[in-house]
CSV table of C-alpha atoms in Angstrom, one decimal:
chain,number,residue,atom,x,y,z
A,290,UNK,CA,36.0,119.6,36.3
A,291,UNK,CA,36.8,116.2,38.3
A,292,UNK,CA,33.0,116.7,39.8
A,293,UNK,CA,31.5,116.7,36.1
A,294,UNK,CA,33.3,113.7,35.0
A,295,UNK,CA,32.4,112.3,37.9
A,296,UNK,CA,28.3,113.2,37.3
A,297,UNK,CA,29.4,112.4,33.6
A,298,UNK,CA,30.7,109.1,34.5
A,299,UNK,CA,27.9,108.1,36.6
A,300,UNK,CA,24.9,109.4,34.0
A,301,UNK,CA,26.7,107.0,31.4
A,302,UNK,CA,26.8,104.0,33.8
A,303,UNK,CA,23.0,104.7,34.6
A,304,UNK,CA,22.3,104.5,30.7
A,305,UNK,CA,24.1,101.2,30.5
A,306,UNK,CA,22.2,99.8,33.3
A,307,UNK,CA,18.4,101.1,32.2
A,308,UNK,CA,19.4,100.0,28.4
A,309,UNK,CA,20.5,96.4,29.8
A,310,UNK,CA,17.7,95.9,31.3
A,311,UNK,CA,15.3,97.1,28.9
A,312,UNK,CA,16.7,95.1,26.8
A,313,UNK,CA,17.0,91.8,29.0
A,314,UNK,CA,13.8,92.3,29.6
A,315,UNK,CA,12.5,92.7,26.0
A,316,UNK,CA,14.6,89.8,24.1
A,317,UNK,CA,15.5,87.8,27.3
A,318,UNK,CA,19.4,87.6,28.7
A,319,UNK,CA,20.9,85.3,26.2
A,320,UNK,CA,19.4,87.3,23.0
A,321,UNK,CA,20.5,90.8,23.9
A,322,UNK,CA,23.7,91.9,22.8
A,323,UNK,CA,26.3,94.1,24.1
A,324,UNK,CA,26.5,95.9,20.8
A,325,UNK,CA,22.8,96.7,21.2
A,326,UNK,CA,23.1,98.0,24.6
A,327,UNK,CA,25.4,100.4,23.7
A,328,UNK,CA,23.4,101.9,21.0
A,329,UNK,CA,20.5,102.1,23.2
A,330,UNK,CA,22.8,103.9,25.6
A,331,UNK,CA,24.2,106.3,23.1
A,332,UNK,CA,28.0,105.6,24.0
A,333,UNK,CA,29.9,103.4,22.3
A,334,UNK,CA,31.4,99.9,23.2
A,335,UNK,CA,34.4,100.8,23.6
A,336,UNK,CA,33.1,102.7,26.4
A,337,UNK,CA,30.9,100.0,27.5
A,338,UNK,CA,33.8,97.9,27.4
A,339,UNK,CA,35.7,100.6,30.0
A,340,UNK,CA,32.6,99.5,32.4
A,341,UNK,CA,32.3,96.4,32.2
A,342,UNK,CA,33.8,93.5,30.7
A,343,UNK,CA,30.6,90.8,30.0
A,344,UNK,CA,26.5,91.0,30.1
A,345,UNK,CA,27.4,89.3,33.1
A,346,UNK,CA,28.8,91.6,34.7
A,347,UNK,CA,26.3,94.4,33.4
A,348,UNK,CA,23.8,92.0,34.9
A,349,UNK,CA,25.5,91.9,38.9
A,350,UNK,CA,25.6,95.8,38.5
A,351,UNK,CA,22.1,95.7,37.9
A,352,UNK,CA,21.8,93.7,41.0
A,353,UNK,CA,23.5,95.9,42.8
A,354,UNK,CA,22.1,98.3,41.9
A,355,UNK,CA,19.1,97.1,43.1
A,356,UNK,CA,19.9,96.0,46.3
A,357,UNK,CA,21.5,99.2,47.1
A,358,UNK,CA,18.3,101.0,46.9
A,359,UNK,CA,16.1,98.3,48.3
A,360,UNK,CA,19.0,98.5,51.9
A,361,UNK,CA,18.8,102.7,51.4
A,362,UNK,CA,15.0,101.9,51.9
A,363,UNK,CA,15.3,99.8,54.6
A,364,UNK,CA,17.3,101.7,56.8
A,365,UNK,CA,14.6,104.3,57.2
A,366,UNK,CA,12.2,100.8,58.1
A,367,UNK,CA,15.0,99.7,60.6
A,368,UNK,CA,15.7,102.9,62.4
A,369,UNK,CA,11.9,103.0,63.5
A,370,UNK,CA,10.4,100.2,62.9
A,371,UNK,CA,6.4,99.3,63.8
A,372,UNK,CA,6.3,98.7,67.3
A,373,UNK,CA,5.6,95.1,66.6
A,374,UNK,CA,7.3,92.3,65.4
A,375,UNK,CA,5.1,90.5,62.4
A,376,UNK,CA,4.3,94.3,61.4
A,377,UNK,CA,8.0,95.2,61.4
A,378,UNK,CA,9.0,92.2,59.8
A,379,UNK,CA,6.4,92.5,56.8
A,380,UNK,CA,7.3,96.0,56.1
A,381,UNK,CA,10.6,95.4,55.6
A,382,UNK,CA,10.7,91.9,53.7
A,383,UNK,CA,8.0,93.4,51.6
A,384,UNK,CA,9.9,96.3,50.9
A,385,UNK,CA,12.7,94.1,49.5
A,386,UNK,CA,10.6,92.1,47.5
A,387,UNK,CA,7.7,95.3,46.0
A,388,UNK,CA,11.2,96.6,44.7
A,389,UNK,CA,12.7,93.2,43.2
A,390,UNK,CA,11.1,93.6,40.1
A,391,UNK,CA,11.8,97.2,39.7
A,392,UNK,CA,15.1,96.3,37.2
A,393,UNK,CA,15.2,92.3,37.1
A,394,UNK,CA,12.8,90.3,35.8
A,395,UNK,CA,12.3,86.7,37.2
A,396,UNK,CA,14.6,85.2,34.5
A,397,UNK,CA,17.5,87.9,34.7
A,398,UNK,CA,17.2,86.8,38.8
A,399,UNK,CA,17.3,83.4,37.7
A,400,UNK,CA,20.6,83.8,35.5
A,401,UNK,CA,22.3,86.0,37.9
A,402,UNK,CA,21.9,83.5,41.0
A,403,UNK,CA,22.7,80.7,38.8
A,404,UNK,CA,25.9,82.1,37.3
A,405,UNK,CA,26.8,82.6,41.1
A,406,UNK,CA,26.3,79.0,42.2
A,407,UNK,CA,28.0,77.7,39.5
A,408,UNK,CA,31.0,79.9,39.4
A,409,UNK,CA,31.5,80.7,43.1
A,410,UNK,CA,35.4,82.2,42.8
A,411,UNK,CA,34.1,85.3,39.9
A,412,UNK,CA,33.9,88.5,40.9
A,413,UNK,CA,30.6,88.6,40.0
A,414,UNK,CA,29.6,85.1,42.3
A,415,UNK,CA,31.3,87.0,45.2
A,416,UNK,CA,30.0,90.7,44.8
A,417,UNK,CA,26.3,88.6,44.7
A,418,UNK,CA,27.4,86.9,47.8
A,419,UNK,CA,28.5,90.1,49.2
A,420,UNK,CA,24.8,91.8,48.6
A,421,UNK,CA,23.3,88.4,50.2
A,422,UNK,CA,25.0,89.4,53.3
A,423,UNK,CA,24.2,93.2,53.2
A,424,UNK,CA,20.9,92.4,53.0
A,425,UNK,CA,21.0,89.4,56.0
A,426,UNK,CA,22.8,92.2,58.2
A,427,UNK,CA,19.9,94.1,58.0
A,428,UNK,CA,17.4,92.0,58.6
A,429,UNK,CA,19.3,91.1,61.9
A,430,UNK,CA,19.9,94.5,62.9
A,431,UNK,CA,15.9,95.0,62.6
A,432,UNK,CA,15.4,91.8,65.3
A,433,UNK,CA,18.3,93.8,67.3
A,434,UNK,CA,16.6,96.9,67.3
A,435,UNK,CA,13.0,95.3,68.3
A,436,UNK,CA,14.5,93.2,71.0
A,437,UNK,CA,16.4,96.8,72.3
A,438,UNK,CA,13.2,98.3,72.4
A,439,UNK,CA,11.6,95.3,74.2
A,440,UNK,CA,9.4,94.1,71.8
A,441,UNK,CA,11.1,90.9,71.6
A,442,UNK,CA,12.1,89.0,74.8
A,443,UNK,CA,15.3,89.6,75.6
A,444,UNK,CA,16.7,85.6,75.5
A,445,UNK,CA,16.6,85.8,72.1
A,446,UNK,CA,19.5,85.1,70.2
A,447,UNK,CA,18.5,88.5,68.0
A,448,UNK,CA,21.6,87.2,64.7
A,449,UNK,CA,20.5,84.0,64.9
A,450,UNK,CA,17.0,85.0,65.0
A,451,UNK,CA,17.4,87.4,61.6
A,452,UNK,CA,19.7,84.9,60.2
A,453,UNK,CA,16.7,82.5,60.3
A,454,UNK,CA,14.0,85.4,58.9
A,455,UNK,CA,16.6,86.1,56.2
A,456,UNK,CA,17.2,82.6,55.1
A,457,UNK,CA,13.6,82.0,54.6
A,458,UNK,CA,12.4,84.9,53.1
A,459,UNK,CA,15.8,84.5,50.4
A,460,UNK,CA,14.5,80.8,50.0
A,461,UNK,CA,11.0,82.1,49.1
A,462,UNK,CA,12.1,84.8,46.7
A,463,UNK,CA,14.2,81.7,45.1
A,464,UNK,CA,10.9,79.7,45.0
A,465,UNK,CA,8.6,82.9,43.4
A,466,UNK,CA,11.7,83.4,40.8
A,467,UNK,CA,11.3,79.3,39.7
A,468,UNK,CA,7.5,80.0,39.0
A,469,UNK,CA,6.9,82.6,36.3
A,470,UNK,CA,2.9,82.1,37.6
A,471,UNK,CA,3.7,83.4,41.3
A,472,UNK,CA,2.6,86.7,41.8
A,473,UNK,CA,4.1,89.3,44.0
A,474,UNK,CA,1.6,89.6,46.3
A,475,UNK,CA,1.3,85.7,47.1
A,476,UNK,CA,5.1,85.3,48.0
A,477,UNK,CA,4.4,87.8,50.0
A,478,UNK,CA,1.5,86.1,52.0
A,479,UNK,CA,3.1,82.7,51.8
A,480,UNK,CA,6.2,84.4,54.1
A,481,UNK,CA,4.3,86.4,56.4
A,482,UNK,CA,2.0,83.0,56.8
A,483,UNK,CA,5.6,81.7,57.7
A,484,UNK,CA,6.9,84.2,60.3
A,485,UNK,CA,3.7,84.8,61.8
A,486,UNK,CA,3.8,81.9,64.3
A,487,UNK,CA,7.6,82.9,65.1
A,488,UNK,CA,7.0,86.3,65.5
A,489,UNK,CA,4.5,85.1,67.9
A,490,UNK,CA,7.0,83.1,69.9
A,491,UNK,CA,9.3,86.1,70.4
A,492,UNK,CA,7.0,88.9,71.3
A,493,UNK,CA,7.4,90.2,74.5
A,494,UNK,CA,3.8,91.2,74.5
A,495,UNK,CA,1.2,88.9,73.7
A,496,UNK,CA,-1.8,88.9,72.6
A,497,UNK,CA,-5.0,88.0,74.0
């Protein structure tokens, strides 16, 4: 019985989360209404209410949400990445970002970074933080696992190194999420533009 609840529990947090962001997506963040969420998830909101307590805290599920698939994803990049360092780093930033629009659209983004800047001691402002860093982590440990395998010189300060990849690349997506007229596929060319000449820099083989 506890493992039913349990898949019965998570099936009506799912339903939340699609509904939310159908719905954030259809009548923007500030329109949609918890009430309608609910109905559109076929539980009540009393039981929404036993989730969570605001849409903003629907919305840094979502985000999490996100991000946790995007990292599952990236492990599978990071634990065999392309033998070279622009290739590796492009098919793992651009796995981040081809899934970024999956649940959030660029406003819901926009509101969910903003309500972190401007209330930084929330739970929500600090679980957003907390994703930030998951992701950054991983980044590094993809420089770590190039520079094991020698495709990056060895001198290299490898965190440093994916601290600088992540920060740009986080800087970007802020950039594309300002801009309703960037497309997906420029961000991504703008950023690989960017860490070509590092990547460059770093590799222990170069090209002719």
């Amino acid at each position: 019985m506890t493992g039913l609840r349990a898949r019965q529990k998570a099936d009506r947090n799912r339903r939340i989360l699609e509904a939310a962001t159908t719905l954030f997506r259809e009548q923007g963040y500030d329109s949609a209404r918890i009430e309608d969420i609910a109905e559109m998830a076929e539980v009540s909101v009393g039981t929404l209410y036993n989730y969570y307590q605001n849409k903003g805290d629907v919305l840094v599920a979502t985000v999490s949400m996100e991000v946790t698939e995007v990292l599952e994803a990236g492990e599978i990049i990071v634990a065999n990445p392309p033998l070279n360092v622009n290739e590796a780093l492009g098919a793992l930033i651009n796995q981040y970002y081809d899934h970024s629009l999956v649940y959030l659209s660029k406003e819901m983004w926009r509101t969910a970074m903003a309500s972190s800047i401007q209330q930084p001691e929330t739970p929500l402002s600090k679980r957003y933080t907390e994703l930030d860093e998951r992701l950054c982590a991983q980044v590094v440990q993809l420089v770590e696992t190039l520079q094991r395998r020698g495709v990056i010189i060895a001198g290299v300060d490898a965190k440093a190194l994916g601290e600088v990849f992540f920060n740009n690349l986080n800087m970007m997506f802020i950039e594309f999420c300002k801009h309703e007229s960037m497309a997906l596929e420029e961000l991504k060319a703008r950023v690989a533009d960017q860490n070509r000449p590092i990547a460059a820099l770093i590799s222990s083989v170069k090209r002719v």
